[in-house]
Short mmCIF file of C-alpha atoms in Angstrom, two decimals:
data_model
loop_
_atom_site.label_atom_id
_atom_site.label_comp_id
_atom_site.label_asym_id
_atom_site.label_seq_id
_atom_site.Cartn_x
_atom_site.Cartn_y
_atom_site.Cartn_z
CA MET A 1 -0.03 0.05 0.13
CA CYS A 2 1.29 3.45 -1.34
CA ILE A 3 1.00 6.25 1.34
CA ARG A 4 0.87 9.42 0.08
CA ASP A 5 2.78 12.48 1.25
CA ARG A 6 0.91 15.42 2.03
CA ASN A 7 1.74 19.15 3.25
CA ASN A 8 0.30 20.79 6.13
CA SER A 9 -2.45 21.82 4.27
CA GLY A 10 -3.64 18.33 3.50
CA GLN A 11 -2.40 18.62 -0.21
CA ILE A 12 -0.69 15.94 -1.97
CA ILE A 13 2.93 16.09 -2.54
CA ARG A 14 4.09 15.75 -5.75
CA ARG A 15 7.43 13.33 -6.49
CA TYR A 16 10.13 13.47 -9.04
CA GLN A 17 13.65 11.98 -9.29
CA LEU A 18 16.06 14.79 -9.03
CA PHE A 19 18.90 13.14 -7.98
CA ASN A 20 21.42 11.16 -10.68
CA SER A 21 22.12 7.89 -9.41
CA GLU A 22 25.21 5.76 -9.86
CA THR A 23 25.95 1.93 -8.32
CA TYR A 24 28.89 0.14 -8.20
CA GLU A 25 28.74 -3.63 -7.22
CA GLU A 26 30.98 -6.22 -5.87
CA LYS A 27 29.63 -9.81 -5.91
CA LEU A 28 30.07 -11.63 -2.92
CA SER A 29 32.82 -14.29 -2.53
CA LYS A 30 32.06 -17.94 -2.55
CA LYS A 31 34.94 -19.04 -0.41
CA PRO A 32 34.47 -19.67 3.26
CA LYS A 33 33.90 -16.92 5.24
CA GLY A 34 37.00 -14.43 6.09
CA ALA A 35 39.02 -15.99 2.90
CA ASP A 36 39.25 -12.78 1.38
CA ILE A 37 40.84 -10.88 4.63
CA ALA A 38 44.14 -13.02 5.04
CA ALA A 39 46.66 -11.15 6.62
CA THR A 40 48.82 -9.01 3.31
CA GLU A 41 52.34 -9.93 2.87
CA THR A 42 52.40 -7.61 -0.03
CA SER A 43 51.95 -3.82 -0.43
CA SER A 44 48.80 -2.45 1.38
CA LEU A 45 47.65 -0.63 -2.03
CA GLU A 46 47.13 -4.47 -3.12
CA PRO A 47 45.01 -5.82 -0.16
CA LYS A 48 43.42 -8.90 -0.26
CA ALA A 49 40.61 -7.76 1.76
CA ARG A 50 37.32 -6.74 0.08
CA ILE A 51 34.44 -5.08 1.06
CA SER A 52 32.59 -7.92 0.33
CA SER A 53 33.89 -9.44 3.34
CA ILE A 54 32.14 -7.08 5.83
CA THR A 55 29.10 -8.82 7.85
CA SER A 56 28.43 -5.58 9.02
CA SER A 57 29.10 -1.69 8.56
CA GLN A 58 29.27 1.09 11.29
CA GLY A 59 29.30 3.66 8.66
CA ILE A 60 30.61 5.11 5.54
CA ALA A 61 32.53 8.48 4.48
CA VAL A 62 33.00 9.78 1.05
CA ILE A 63 35.90 12.59 -0.04
CA ASN A 64 36.15 13.02 -3.75
CA ASP A 65 34.64 10.16 -4.85
CA ILE A 66 36.71 8.02 -2.50
CA TRP A 67 35.05 5.79 -0.05
CA TYR A 68 35.85 4.93 3.33
CA VAL A 69 34.05 2.20 4.75
CA LEU A 70 34.23 1.17 8.09
CA GLY A 71 33.05 -2.80 8.62
CA THR A 72 33.25 -5.59 10.94
CA VAL A 73 34.85 -8.77 9.11
CA GLN A 74 35.29 -12.36 10.45
CA SER A 75 38.35 -14.41 9.69
CA THR A 76 40.74 -16.92 11.45
CA ALA A 77 43.60 -15.72 9.39
CA ILE A 78 43.74 -12.63 11.75
CA PRO A 79 44.96 -13.05 15.21
CA ASP A 80 42.54 -12.02 17.88
CA ALA A 81 42.49 -8.46 19.06
CA ALA A 82 40.63 -9.46 22.15
CA ALA A 83 40.25 -12.30 24.52
CA ASP A 84 36.68 -11.50 24.89
CA LEU A 85 35.83 -11.00 21.21
CA PRO A 86 34.37 -13.77 18.88
CA ILE A 87 37.05 -15.61 17.40
CA GLY A 88 38.23 -13.82 14.24
CA GLU A 89 36.14 -10.76 14.45
CA HIS A 90 37.58 -7.22 13.95
CA ALA A 91 36.72 -3.78 12.64
CA MET A 92 38.41 -3.15 9.32
CA LEU A 93 38.81 0.45 7.45
CA PHE A 94 38.22 -0.12 3.42
CA VAL A 95 39.44 2.32 1.12
CA CYS A 96 37.44 2.10 -2.03
CA SER A 97 37.47 4.08 -5.48
CA LYS A 98 34.19 2.99 -7.13
CA ASP A 99 34.39 -0.76 -7.00
CA VAL A 100 37.99 -1.35 -6.36
CA THR A 101 39.97 -1.38 -2.78
CA LEU A 102 42.55 0.52 -2.72
CA THR A 103 44.00 -0.07 0.80
CA ALA A 104 42.27 -1.88 4.34
CA VAL A 105 43.74 -1.24 7.75
CA GLN A 106 42.51 -2.66 11.14
CA CYS A 107 41.38 0.24 12.94
CA HIS A 108 39.65 -0.62 16.20
CA VAL A 109 39.05 -3.90 18.19
CA ARG A 110 35.20 -2.59 17.96
CA SER A 111 34.06 0.28 15.84
CA PHE A 112 31.09 2.73 16.35
CA GLY A 113 30.92 5.06 13.28
CA ILE A 114 33.09 7.02 10.55
CA TRP A 115 32.99 10.81 9.61
CA SER A 116 34.55 13.14 7.25
CA ARG A 117 35.71 16.59 8.07
CA GLU A 118 38.04 19.13 6.76
CA ALA A 119 40.23 21.45 9.00
CA ASP A 120 43.49 23.52 8.31
CA ARG A 121 42.69 22.70 4.14
CA THR A 122 43.30 19.12 5.08
CA LYS A 123 40.50 16.48 5.08
CA TYR A 124 40.43 13.78 7.59
CA VAL A 125 38.63 10.81 8.29
CA ILE A 126 37.49 10.20 11.80
CA THR A 127 36.64 6.72 13.56
CA VAL A 128 35.51 5.90 16.92
CA GLY A 129 35.59 2.80 18.59
CA GLU A 130 37.07 0.88 21.55
CA ASP A 131 40.86 -0.30 21.87
CA TYR A 132 42.89 -1.61 24.56
CA VAL A 133 44.63 1.56 26.11
CA GLU A 134 47.06 2.05 28.73
CA GLU A 135 45.78 3.39 31.83
CA ARG A 136 48.70 6.33 31.72
CA ASN A 137 46.87 7.35 28.50
CA ILE A 138 43.88 8.25 30.25
CA ASN A 139 45.21 9.30 33.58
CA PRO A 140 48.77 11.13 33.26
CA MET A 141 49.09 10.32 37.32
CA ARG A 142 49.56 6.52 36.33
CA GLY A 143 53.23 7.61 35.18
CA ASP A 144 54.69 4.29 33.79
CA SER A 145 51.70 2.25 34.63
CA LYS A 146 50.93 -0.22 31.66
CA ASP A 147 47.89 -1.69 33.01
CA CYS A 148 45.36 -1.76 30.37
CA CYS A 149 41.47 -1.16 29.93
CA LEU A 150 39.20 -1.31 27.21
CA SER A 151 38.04 2.53 26.25
CA VAL A 152 36.41 4.37 23.69
CA VAL A 153 38.89 6.43 21.64
CA ILE A 154 39.09 8.73 18.77
CA LYS A 155 41.33 8.43 15.54
CA ILE A 156 41.95 11.10 13.00
CA TRP A 157 43.20 9.82 9.70
CA ASP A 158 44.51 12.15 7.10
CA ALA A 159 42.51 11.03 4.12
CA GLU A 160 44.93 11.02 1.33
CA LYS A 161 47.60 9.35 3.48
CA LEU A 162 45.00 6.52 4.01
CA MET A 163 44.09 6.49 0.61
CA ASN A 164 47.99 6.03 -0.51
CA GLY A 165 48.52 3.45 1.89
CA GLN A 166 50.85 5.18 4.47
CA TYR A 167 49.07 3.81 7.72
CA PHE A 168 49.88 0.40 8.93
CA SER A 169 47.61 -2.53 7.49
CA LEU A 170 47.13 -6.09 8.20
CA GLY A 171 50.14 -7.97 8.14
CA ASP A 172 52.66 -4.72 9.19
CA ASP A 173 54.14 -5.47 12.30
CA GLU A 174 56.49 -3.30 12.76
CA GLN A 175 57.82 0.27 10.77
CA GLU A 176 60.40 -0.56 8.09
CA GLU A 177 62.91 1.44 6.53
CA THR A 178 61.98 0.68 2.67
CA LYS A 179 62.08 2.49 -0.33
CA GLU A 180 58.63 3.80 0.18
CA ALA A 181 57.74 6.09 3.20
CA PRO A 182 58.00 4.64 6.38
CA LYS A 183 54.20 3.44 7.61
CA ILE A 184 52.68 5.70 10.13
CA LEU A 185 49.66 5.54 13.09
CA PRO A 186 46.46 8.02 12.75
CA LYS A 187 46.29 10.65 15.61
CA ILE A 188 44.35 9.13 18.65
CA ILE A 189 42.50 11.17 20.95
CA TYR A 190 42.00 9.56 24.56
CA LEU A 191 39.18 10.46 27.14
CA ASP A 192 40.00 11.30 30.28
CA LYS A 193 38.07 8.45 31.73
CA PRO A 194 37.71 5.04 30.53
CA LEU A 195 34.23 4.25 28.43
CA PRO A 196 33.50 0.79 27.24
CA ILE A 197 31.62 1.09 23.99
CA GLN A 198 28.54 -0.62 24.91
CA HIS A 199 28.18 2.62 26.89
CA LEU A 200 28.40 4.66 23.98
CA SER A 201 24.93 5.64 22.47
CA ALA A 202 25.64 8.50 19.86
CA VAL A 203 28.35 10.94 18.15
CA SER A 204 28.12 14.18 16.70
CA ILE A 205 31.67 16.20 15.12
CA SER A 206 31.21 19.89 14.63
CA SER A 207 31.73 20.72 11.08
CA ASP A 208 35.33 22.68 11.77
CA LEU A 209 36.74 19.23 13.92
CA THR A 210 37.12 21.72 16.73
CA HIS A 211 34.46 19.68 18.99
CA ILE A 212 33.30 16.02 19.23
CA ALA A 213 30.31 15.15 21.55
CA LEU A 214 29.58 12.07 22.66
CA GLY A 215 26.13 10.69 24.25
CA THR A 216 26.31 7.90 26.48
CA ALA A 217 23.69 4.98 27.73
CA ARG A 218 23.65 6.57 31.17
CA GLY A 219 22.05 10.16 29.95
CA SER A 220 25.16 12.15 30.24
CA SER A 221 27.27 13.39 27.27
CA ILE A 222 31.10 14.62 26.96
CA LEU A 223 32.47 17.53 25.23
CA VAL A 224 35.76 16.90 23.54
CA GLN A 225 37.76 20.26 22.70
CA ALA A 226 41.29 21.72 22.67
CA PRO A 227 42.19 23.49 25.65
CA ASP A 228 41.82 26.75 23.56
CA ASN A 229 38.14 26.14 22.96
CA GLN A 230 39.13 26.97 19.17
CA SER A 231 42.16 24.48 17.92
CA SER A 232 41.25 21.72 15.46
CA LEU A 233 41.53 18.34 17.31
CA SER A 234 43.95 17.10 14.52
CA ARG A 235 46.46 19.58 15.99
CA VAL A 236 45.95 18.85 19.74
CA ALA A 237 48.26 16.60 21.31
CA GLU A 238 46.58 13.45 22.30
CA ARG A 239 46.42 13.67 25.89
CA GLY A 240 46.20 17.78 25.56
CA VAL A 241 42.39 17.43 24.91
CA GLN A 242 39.60 18.66 27.41
CA CYS A 243 36.52 16.50 28.30
CA ILE A 244 33.63 18.48 29.74
CA GLU A 245 31.24 16.10 31.44
CA LEU A 246 27.28 17.12 30.75
CA ASN A 247 24.47 15.77 32.83
CA PRO A 248 20.84 16.38 32.26
CA GLU A 249 18.18 16.63 34.89
CA THR A 250 17.87 13.46 36.74
CA GLU A 251 14.56 12.68 35.12
CA PHE A 252 16.36 12.70 31.66
CA SER A 253 18.96 10.41 32.64
CA THR A 254 18.10 7.64 30.11
CA PRO A 255 20.30 6.68 26.97
CA VAL A 256 20.89 9.82 24.57
CA THR A 257 19.28 8.31 21.30
CA SER A 258 20.58 11.01 19.09
CA ILE A 259 23.24 14.34 19.62
CA TYR A 260 24.17 17.36 17.63
CA VAL A 261 27.00 19.87 18.25
CA ALA A 262 27.06 23.24 16.97
CA LYS A 263 28.61 26.63 17.43
CA HIS A 264 26.41 29.57 18.20
CA ILE A 265 27.56 33.38 18.81
CA ASP A 266 25.76 34.91 21.74
CA GLU A 267 24.44 38.57 22.28
CA ASP A 268 27.65 39.39 23.30
CA MET A 269 29.50 38.12 20.52
CA ASN A 270 30.60 35.10 22.75
CA PRO A 271 31.24 31.71 20.94
CA VAL A 272 28.74 29.22 22.87
CA TRP A 273 28.89 25.43 21.86
CA ARG A 274 25.47 23.90 21.96
CA VAL A 275 25.27 20.11 22.53
CA PHE A 276 21.31 19.08 21.55
CA CYS A 277 20.37 15.77 22.79
CA THR A 278 17.15 13.78 22.72
CA CYS A 279 16.33 10.86 25.21
CA ASP A 280 13.04 8.64 24.96
CA ARG A 281 11.55 11.66 27.23
CA ALA A 282 12.71 14.84 25.94
CA PHE A 283 14.64 17.12 23.23
CA TYR A 284 17.29 19.12 25.20
CA VAL A 285 20.38 21.42 25.11
CA HIS A 286 23.57 21.96 26.91
CA GLU A 287 25.40 25.36 26.66
CA VAL A 288 29.04 25.38 27.03
CA LEU A 289 30.75 28.76 27.13
CA ASN A 290 34.38 28.70 28.93
CA ARG A 291 33.66 25.30 30.35
CA LYS A 292 30.62 26.68 32.35
CA VAL A 293 27.59 24.55 31.54
CA THR A 294 23.80 25.44 31.38
CA SER A 295 20.99 22.81 30.53
CA ARG A 296 17.72 23.44 29.57
CA VAL A 297 14.99 21.38 27.97
CA ILE A 298 13.56 22.18 24.61
CA ILE A 299 10.62 20.20 24.72
CA ARG A 300 9.29 17.19 26.35
CA LEU A 301 9.10 14.38 23.57
CA GLU A 302 7.23 11.12 25.07
CA ALA A 303 8.68 8.87 22.09
CA LYS A 304 10.94 6.11 22.05
CA GLU A 305 11.85 6.49 18.56
CA LYS A 306 13.45 9.90 17.67
CA ALA A 307 16.22 10.57 15.22
CA MET A 308 18.04 13.85 14.63
CA ASP A 309 20.19 15.40 12.19
CA GLY A 310 21.71 19.02 11.96
CA ARG A 311 23.16 21.65 9.66
CA GLY A 312 24.70 24.73 10.80
CA ASP A 313 21.99 26.16 13.57
CA VAL A 314 19.18 24.09 11.82
CA ILE A 315 17.92 20.92 12.98
CA ILE A 316 15.70 18.37 12.29
CA ILE A 317 14.03 15.84 14.34
CA ALA A 318 11.85 12.72 13.33
CA ASP A 319 9.29 12.30 16.26
CA SER A 320 7.26 8.83 15.96
CA GLN A 321 5.13 9.49 18.57
CA THR A 322 3.27 12.68 16.74
CA SER A 323 4.27 11.10 13.63
CA GLU A 324 5.71 14.53 12.53
CA LEU A 325 9.17 16.01 11.21
CA ARG A 326 10.04 19.23 13.46
CA GLN A 327 12.61 21.70 12.03
CA TYR A 328 14.29 24.04 14.88
CA LYS A 329 16.57 26.93 14.33
CA GLY A 330 18.64 26.92 17.10
CA LEU A 331 15.94 26.65 20.11
CA GLU A 332 12.93 27.84 18.16
CA LEU A 333 10.83 25.72 16.69
CA VAL A 334 10.04 27.17 13.09
CA ASN A 335 8.33 24.70 10.99
CA LYS A 336 6.77 21.24 11.27
CA TRP A 337 5.12 18.66 8.75
CA PRO A 338 2.96 15.47 9.09
CA MET A 339 5.05 12.18 8.38
CA LYS A 340 3.27 8.72 8.26
CA GLU A 341 6.91 7.08 7.42
CA LEU A 342 9.39 7.99 9.74
CA GLY A 343 12.74 6.27 9.93
CA ARG A 344 16.43 7.43 10.12
CA VAL A 345 16.84 11.06 8.70
CA LYS A 346 19.80 13.28 7.42
CA MET A 347 20.23 16.61 5.94
CA VAL A 348 20.94 16.94 2.46
CA GLY A 349 21.81 20.67 2.02
CA LYS A 350 18.55 22.12 3.00
CA GLN A 351 16.56 19.05 2.06
CA ILE A 352 15.67 15.98 4.16
CA MET A 353 16.07 12.18 3.82
CA VAL A 354 14.30 9.86 5.39
CA ILE A 355 14.93 6.17 5.31
CA HIS A 356 11.93 4.15 6.19
CA ALA A 357 12.12 0.08 6.73
CA SER A 358 9.32 -2.19 5.56
CA GLU A 359 8.97 -5.93 5.65
CA LYS A 360 10.57 -6.29 2.50
CA ASN A 361 12.55 -3.43 1.78
CA LYS A 362 13.73 0.16 2.75
CA THR A 363 12.55 3.47 1.02
CA LEU A 364 14.70 6.48 0.94
CA LYS A 365 13.00 9.74 0.30
CA VAL A 366 14.17 13.07 0.20
CA TYR A 367 11.82 15.99 1.10
CA ASP A 368 12.16 19.46 0.02
CA MET A 369 10.34 21.21 2.38
CA ASP A 370 10.62 24.72 0.90
CA ASN A 371 9.29 23.70 -2.55
CA GLU A 372 6.95 21.13 -0.82
CA ILE A 373 7.74 18.04 -3.19
CA VAL A 374 9.34 14.84 -2.86
CA SER A 375 12.50 15.07 -4.98
CA SER A 376 13.38 11.61 -4.98
CA GLN A 377 12.18 8.27 -3.72
CA GLN A 378 14.36 4.67 -4.22
CA GLN A 379 13.74 1.31 -2.86
CA TYR A 380 16.94 -0.76 -1.67
CA PRO A 381 16.68 -4.27 -0.16
CA ASP A 382 19.35 -3.54 2.79
CA ILE A 383 20.80 -0.38 3.62
CA LEU A 384 23.70 -1.29 5.71
CA ALA A 385 25.11 2.61 6.03
CA GLU A 386 24.50 5.98 4.54
CA THR A 387 25.90 9.40 4.56
CA THR A 388 25.11 13.07 3.28
CA THR A 389 26.79 16.03 1.67
CA ASP A 390 25.14 19.34 0.70
CA ASP A 391 24.14 17.51 -2.62
CA SER A 392 24.53 14.42 -2.74
CA ILE A 393 23.72 10.72 -0.82
CA TYR A 394 25.83 7.80 -0.48
CA LEU A 395 24.91 4.25 0.34
CA LEU A 396 26.31 0.83 0.92
CA THR A 397 23.50 -1.85 0.47
CA LYS A 398 23.99 -5.46 0.82
CA THR A 399 21.99 -8.50 -1.15
CA SER A 400 22.37 -12.47 -1.04
CA ASN A 401 24.96 -12.24 -3.49
CA SER A 402 26.36 -8.64 -3.62
CA ILE A 403 27.49 -5.44 -1.97
CA ALA A 404 26.84 -2.31 -3.79
CA MET A 405 27.55 1.34 -3.52
CA HIS A 406 25.05 3.71 -4.65
CA ALA A 407 26.33 7.45 -5.17
CA LEU A 408 23.01 9.91 -5.76
CA LYS A 409 24.06 13.48 -6.89
CA GLU A 410 21.75 16.28 -6.91
CA LYS A 411 20.76 17.77 -10.22
CA ASN A 412 21.35 21.49 -10.77
CA ASN A 413 18.65 24.01 -10.57
CA ILE A 414 18.07 24.23 -14.43
CA ASP A 415 17.78 20.28 -15.12
CA LYS A 416 15.38 20.59 -12.04
CA LEU A 417 13.24 23.57 -13.69
CA GLU A 418 13.03 21.90 -16.84
CA ALA A 419 11.83 18.50 -15.28
CA PHE A 420 9.17 20.41 -13.71
CA LEU A 421 7.86 22.40 -16.85
CA ALA A 422 8.12 18.89 -18.80
CA LYS A 423 5.37 17.80 -16.81
CA LYS A 424 3.84 21.10 -16.81
CA HIS A 425 3.75 21.52 -12.96
CA TYR A 426 3.98 25.20 -13.32
CA ASP A 427 3.29 25.96 -9.95
CA VAL A 428 5.81 23.79 -8.65
CA ALA A 429 8.23 25.38 -11.02
CA TYR A 430 7.00 29.13 -10.63
CA LYS A 431 7.56 28.53 -6.53
CA PHE A 432 11.03 26.75 -7.09
CA ALA A 433 12.41 29.44 -9.12
CA GLU A 434 11.18 32.08 -7.03
CA ASN A 435 12.90 30.34 -4.01
CA GLU A 436 16.09 29.82 -6.02
CA LYS A 437 16.04 33.58 -7.20
CA PHE A 438 15.79 33.15 -10.66
CA SER A 439 15.58 36.52 -12.79
CA GLU A 440 12.06 38.03 -13.05
CA GLU A 441 12.32 37.22 -16.73
CA VAL A 442 12.21 33.31 -16.10
CA LEU A 443 9.27 33.97 -13.55
CA ALA A 444 7.28 35.77 -16.22
CA ASP A 445 7.85 33.34 -18.73
CA ILE A 446 6.91 30.62 -16.51
CA SER A 447 3.85 32.93 -15.62
CA ARG A 448 3.07 32.81 -19.18
CA LEU A 449 3.29 29.26 -19.68
CA TYR A 450 1.25 28.64 -16.45
CA GLY A 451 -1.45 31.08 -18.32
CA SER A 452 -1.85 29.46 -21.67
CA PHE A 453 -2.02 26.09 -20.13
CA PHE A 454 -4.99 26.91 -17.64
CA LEU A 455 -6.68 28.89 -20.81
CA ALA A 456 -6.35 25.57 -22.84
CA LYS A 457 -8.31 23.54 -20.41
CA VAL A 458 -11.33 25.94 -20.56
CA PRO A 459 -13.84 24.99 -22.96
CA ALA A 460 -13.75 27.40 -25.99
CA GLU A 461 -17.54 28.61 -25.20
CA ALA A 462 -16.25 30.00 -21.66
CA HIS A 463 -13.60 32.58 -23.87
CA SER A 464 -16.79 34.11 -25.82
#
C-alpha cells in the first residue's frame, strides 16, 4: 500500500527524481567466510581484503569520490585482538575507489562510527571505536603504569595518506625502512576516563573538527575540545584535550538516542557550543561557554523512537509519537510537517532524507520542504550505511550475493526547472524558481506558460 505524502494543508506532495544515480557492485565471495581477508604480506595498496568481506557496517564517509567504509569482518587468518571477542571478529577500514578496494587497515577492536571533516585545508577521516588503552594514556597520574582497559578512543586519519596506504595495515608488524615512506599511525585522542563502547550511544562532530560530542547510555554527554576551545583536534596533543561532562536533569537520565553539536554566537558575541540531545522523554540542550555549562529542556517528547540531524543552526527531529518532522533554528521551532513514514533522518543541504524500513525493503525519500515536493524516492533491499553532503547521498547496500555502493547526486537547478516544466507542473516550477532567486524574466515566462496551459483547459465557449 502506497502512503501519499501530504503537506500541512493536506495537499498531496508531488514526487520527482531530481538526483542522478550511479551504482558500483561487488559480488560476494563464494570462498569460506573470511578467506578474502588473510593478512597481507604485500603492499597495502594491493590488499586481499575486499568490502564484500564485511558482515556489518558501522558507517561510510566519502571524500572526492573515494569511499571510506567502516565494517566488521570475520576471519581466522587475523590474530585475535581481544580475548572477549568472538574469534576472528575485527573492525576494518576499507578505502575504495568505486568498485576497487585500494587499501584496508585494522582500525579498532570494536568500531562505532565514521565521519569526514576538513580542517586547516586538510581532509580527515574520523573513526570512533574501542581499543585497549594503557591507563597512563587516560590518567597521566599513573606515570609508567601499563595496566590496560578497553575504552572508547577517537582516531583522526589524513584522508590522502589513508588512500595512499601510508598507515599500518594488516600484516604490518613494525615500521621498516624501505624505499617507500615508512608506515604511520593515526592521531589518537583519549578520553580522561575509560568509557566502554557499550556505554556509547551517539556521536556528533562539529563541522570544523574543533569539538566532538559523545552521548552515553547513562544519559550524560561528553564534549571533547582543545584547551583553547578553538583549535582543530587534528593538531592537539593526544592527551591535551579537555573532556567536559554534561549531565541532564535527573528525570532525563536515560540513554541519549541522538546528539548534535554546533557553534552559536550569543548576544555578547561570545562563542557558545550547543550540544543538542534527544532521549525517550525530551529534546534538550547543553550550552557550554568557557567550561561553564547550562542545560535546558527545549520540549518534552515522550517517544522511544527519535532521530536527529543538523546543518549549522538548523536541526531536524523525526518524532514517532506525533508522526511529524520538526525543524528548529537554534532553540526555536520554525516548522513541522506530518509524516506517516518515519525512520533514520539526515539533511542533504536544506533537504531532508528519511529512510523508512518495511518488511521487504527500505524506502529512501528526500523531502524538499521549501518547495513542498519529494525530490527523490528509491527502494533498496538492505541499507547497511549512509552518509550525505550538501548535494549528494551515498549508500552501502547488501543483497544475498552482492554489496553495492550507490552515489545519488542532486541535479542542478536548470535541470530541475526543466523537469517541472516538462510535466507541466507550472505552480511547482514558479515556486522553485522564486525560492532559488531566478530572474524576473524567468518568472514571467513561467507565468505565461501557466496562463496558456490554464486557458487551454477551459472550454472554448467560456472564452466568448
